[in-house]
Amino acid sequence: MTQNTSAQPLIHGGAQTPRAALPVLPPLALYIHIPWCVRKCPYCDFNSHTASNVLPEEEYVDALLADLDQDLHAVYGRELSSIFFGGGTPSLFSAAALGLLLRGVEARIPFAGDIEITLEANPGTFEQEKFVAYRKLGINRLSIGIQSFQQEKLEALGRIHNGDEAVRAAGMARQAGFDNFNLDLMHGLPNQSLDDALSDLRQAIALKPTHLSWYQLTLEPNTVFWNQPPALPEDDTLWDIQEAGQALLAEHGYAQYEVSAYAQPGRPARHNLNYWSFGDFIGIGAGAHGKLSHPDGRIVRTWKTRAPKDYLNPAKSFQAGAKELTNEELPFEFLMNALRLTDGVDARLYAERTGLDLASLDEGRREAEQSGLMQVEPSRLAATDRGQLFLNDLLQKFLS
């Protein structure tokens, strides 16, 4: 595939004090965006598009590898610690197409011996039939989008699977050889009661996933729900669901390690942990974002062309834009991720990942501690329980 290789110009933040060279580059991950779905859900604000009867698999795989080729100069000599196929619905793609893509990626960037490769999948029967083939490719983790097991709630969310298919999907994943899989579950759904929410959570726990993403439905701009809001539970009910759900998860051995992520011992999602600890990631595919650190201290965020038709157009560039983060932006950028972790991060990681002295956080840190939003712990950067609940307020302390 011939593609225009011209990239959008790098946006600079103006003159700034040079940062220290980074002594060690962070782990490197790869995010691959496959933007098609059978149907767009009314709550979804991701870059997803309703699929036609025939997906352009071969053309899109060629584009993804060509896109990756243009990022290789920035990651020479490094290896991939994780890969995440997100969407959209990546499980709409055949195993043959994903196998071709994975072989192409590995020919360009070496894989770590213990690489984690995650594929987002829907629980529908059509996708379940592919699980065995996906596992044979080396994909070793699934993230299955359940959202709810109750038919009324699934219909309200615009989901195309039913509760029985959701239950079977977990069994099929295990039978296919996936000993590590996540179930994606939402709460705070239209007209949901506390009993409804806990029933969903108990059913998910009974399926014994290694990881649960359990998060509240929010109404996002540019979605159907934003323009036509459904009747959501009252705040008191939402609070009761949150408290009772967290207690239930803890009772069954799922430790909360991030705002909406719960895992069995040793099973946090390594790919997402890399995001939250300000690691590096290449993003390829329509609308994908990336973040790469350079030995000289530069840290650059990139974003790719969003519309699939433009991404597949040889006359257009894959890259829609790039921005070098400034010294003033880095504290917020680092903490926006790190403070989502319930235990925070080792304070030394700040200098290691940003090239800035830890003292650059002193003013905001002092204000956050005095407000009860941040733990008074010199060796760690961590939010208090209250800070986790009011994370936006906490982060405001570090805006320049």
mmCIF file with all atom_site columns, C-alpha atoms in Angstrom, residues 257-261 271-281 289-293 299 301 325 329-346 349-350 353-354 361 374 380-383 387-388 391-392 394-396 398:
data_model
loop_
_atom_site.group_PDB
_atom_site.id
_atom_site.type_symbol
_atom_site.label_atom_id
_atom_site.label_alt_id
_atom_site.label_comp_id
_atom_site.label_asym_id
_atom_site.label_entity_id
_atom_site.label_seq_id
_atom_site.pdbx_PDB_ins_code
_atom_site.Cartn_x
_atom_site.Cartn_y
_atom_site.Cartn_z
_atom_site.occupancy
_atom_site.B_iso_or_equiv
_atom_site.pdbx_formal_charge
_atom_site.auth_seq_id
_atom_site.auth_comp_id
_atom_site.auth_asym_id
_atom_site.auth_atom_id
_atom_site.pdbx_PDB_model_num
ATOM 1  C CA . TYR A 1 257 ? -5.773  -1.102 41.882 1.00 0.00 ? 257 TYR A CA 1
ATOM 2  C CA . GLU A 1 258 ? -7.205  1.710  39.742 1.00 0.00 ? 258 GLU A CA 1
ATOM 3  C CA . VAL A 1 259 ? -10.359 3.841  39.746 1.00 0.00 ? 259 VAL A CA 1
ATOM 4  C CA . SER A 1 260 ? -12.385 1.214  37.861 1.00 0.00 ? 260 SER A CA 1
ATOM 5  C CA . ALA A 1 261 ? -10.073 -1.815 37.695 1.00 0.00 ? 261 ALA A CA 1
ATOM 6  C CA . HIS A 1 271 ? -0.815  -2.736 29.280 1.00 0.00 ? 271 HIS A CA 1
ATOM 7  C CA . ASN A 1 272 ? -2.997  -0.340 31.263 1.00 0.00 ? 272 ASN A CA 1
ATOM 8  C CA . LEU A 1 273 ? -0.537  -0.186 34.147 1.00 0.00 ? 273 LEU A CA 1
ATOM 9  C CA . ASN A 1 274 ? 1.985   1.072  31.612 1.00 0.00 ? 274 ASN A CA 1
ATOM 10 C CA . TYR A 1 275 ? -0.403  3.897  30.623 1.00 0.00 ? 275 TYR A CA 1
ATOM 11 C CA . TRP A 1 276 ? -1.051  4.862  34.222 1.00 0.00 ? 276 TRP A CA 1
ATOM 12 C CA . SER A 1 277 ? 2.629   4.881  35.161 1.00 0.00 ? 277 SER A CA 1
ATOM 13 C CA . PHE A 1 278 ? 3.427   7.212  32.235 1.00 0.00 ? 278 PHE A CA 1
ATOM 14 C CA . GLY A 1 279 ? 4.981   4.523  30.091 1.00 0.00 ? 279 GLY A CA 1
ATOM 15 C CA . ASP A 1 280 ? 5.384   4.779  26.332 1.00 0.00 ? 280 ASP A CA 1
ATOM 16 C CA . PHE A 1 281 ? 3.015   3.506  23.670 1.00 0.00 ? 281 PHE A CA 1
ATOM 17 C CA . HIS A 1 289 ? -3.102  8.131  20.175 1.00 0.00 ? 289 HIS A CA 1
ATOM 18 C CA . GLY A 1 290 ? 0.522   7.553  21.146 1.00 0.00 ? 290 GLY A CA 1
ATOM 19 C CA . LYS A 1 291 ? 3.110   8.874  23.585 1.00 0.00 ? 291 LYS A CA 1
ATOM 20 C CA . LEU A 1 292 ? 6.857   8.395  23.124 1.00 0.00 ? 292 LEU A CA 1
ATOM 21 C CA . SER A 1 293 ? 9.814   9.469  25.248 1.00 0.00 ? 293 SER A CA 1
ATOM 22 C CA . ILE A 1 299 ? 8.167   13.552 25.292 1.00 0.00 ? 299 ILE A CA 1
ATOM 23 C CA . ARG A 1 301 ? 2.146   12.811 22.001 1.00 0.00 ? 301 ARG A CA 1
ATOM 24 C CA . LEU A 1 325 ? 4.895   18.254 26.041 1.00 0.00 ? 325 LEU A CA 1
ATOM 25 C CA . GLU A 1 329 ? 2.345   20.486 31.090 1.00 0.00 ? 329 GLU A CA 1
ATOM 26 C CA . LEU A 1 330 ? 4.292   17.486 32.343 1.00 0.00 ? 330 LEU A CA 1
ATOM 27 C CA . PRO A 1 331 ? 3.270   17.538 36.049 1.00 0.00 ? 331 PRO A CA 1
ATOM 28 C CA . PHE A 1 332 ? -0.424  17.393 35.125 1.00 0.00 ? 332 PHE A CA 1
ATOM 29 C CA . GLU A 1 333 ? 0.165   14.836 32.352 1.00 0.00 ? 333 GLU A CA 1
ATOM 30 C CA . PHE A 1 334 ? 2.095   12.521 34.670 1.00 0.00 ? 334 PHE A CA 1
ATOM 31 C CA . LEU A 1 335 ? -0.283  12.809 37.629 1.00 0.00 ? 335 LEU A CA 1
ATOM 32 C CA . MET A 1 336 ? -3.433  12.548 35.499 1.00 0.00 ? 336 MET A CA 1
ATOM 33 C CA . ASN A 1 337 ? -2.402  8.927  34.977 1.00 0.00 ? 337 ASN A CA 1
ATOM 34 C CA . ALA A 1 338 ? -0.454  8.021  38.117 1.00 0.00 ? 338 ALA A CA 1
ATOM 35 C CA . LEU A 1 339 ? -3.069  9.245  40.603 1.00 0.00 ? 339 LEU A CA 1
ATOM 36 C CA . ARG A 1 340 ? -5.701  6.934  39.099 1.00 0.00 ? 340 ARG A CA 1
ATOM 37 C CA . LEU A 1 341 ? -3.784  4.078  40.731 1.00 0.00 ? 341 LEU A CA 1
ATOM 38 C CA . THR A 1 342 ? -5.120  3.408  44.225 1.00 0.00 ? 342 THR A CA 1
ATOM 39 C CA . ASP A 1 343 ? -1.592  2.981  45.601 1.00 0.00 ? 343 ASP A CA 1
ATOM 40 C CA . GLY A 1 344 ? -0.126  5.740  43.435 1.00 0.00 ? 344 GLY A CA 1
ATOM 41 C CA . VAL A 1 345 ? 3.477   5.391  42.312 1.00 0.00 ? 345 VAL A CA 1
ATOM 42 C CA . ASP A 1 346 ? 6.956   5.568  43.782 1.00 0.00 ? 346 ASP A CA 1
ATOM 43 C CA . LEU A 1 349 ? 9.237   7.575  39.014 1.00 0.00 ? 349 LEU A CA 1
ATOM 44 C CA . TYR A 1 350 ? 8.295   11.215 38.403 1.00 0.00 ? 350 TYR A CA 1
ATOM 45 C CA . ARG A 1 353 ? 9.665   9.442  33.443 1.00 0.00 ? 353 ARG A CA 1
ATOM 46 C CA . THR A 1 354 ? 9.586   13.254 32.994 1.00 0.00 ? 354 THR A CA 1
ATOM 47 C CA . LEU A 1 361 ? 5.499   19.313 42.338 1.00 0.00 ? 361 LEU A CA 1
ATOM 48 C CA . MET A 1 374 ? -3.258  13.585 48.542 1.00 0.00 ? 374 MET A CA 1
ATOM 49 C CA . ARG A 1 380 ? 5.005   8.054  47.113 1.00 0.00 ? 380 ARG A CA 1
ATOM 50 C CA . LEU A 1 381 ? 2.659   10.091 44.946 1.00 0.00 ? 381 LEU A CA 1
ATOM 51 C CA . ALA A 1 382 ? -0.807  8.835  45.837 1.00 0.00 ? 382 ALA A CA 1
ATOM 52 C CA . ALA A 1 383 ? -4.317  10.194 46.241 1.00 0.00 ? 383 ALA A CA 1
ATOM 53 C CA . GLY A 1 387 ? -8.764  12.363 46.317 1.00 0.00 ? 387 GLY A CA 1
ATOM 54 C CA . GLN A 1 388 ? -9.782  9.328  44.265 1.00 0.00 ? 388 GLN A CA 1
ATOM 55 C CA . LEU A 1 391 ? -9.717  13.361 41.131 1.00 0.00 ? 391 LEU A CA 1
ATOM 56 C CA . ASN A 1 392 ? -10.457 16.361 38.913 1.00 0.00 ? 392 ASN A CA 1
ATOM 57 C CA . LEU A 1 394 ? -6.950  17.074 42.917 1.00 0.00 ? 394 LEU A CA 1
ATOM 58 C CA . LEU A 1 395 ? -5.451  17.471 39.442 1.00 0.00 ? 395 LEU A CA 1
ATOM 59 C CA . GLN A 1 396 ? -6.415  21.137 39.341 1.00 0.00 ? 396 GLN A CA 1
ATOM 60 C CA . PHE A 1 398 ? -1.080  20.876 39.370 1.00 0.00 ? 398 PHE A CA 1
#
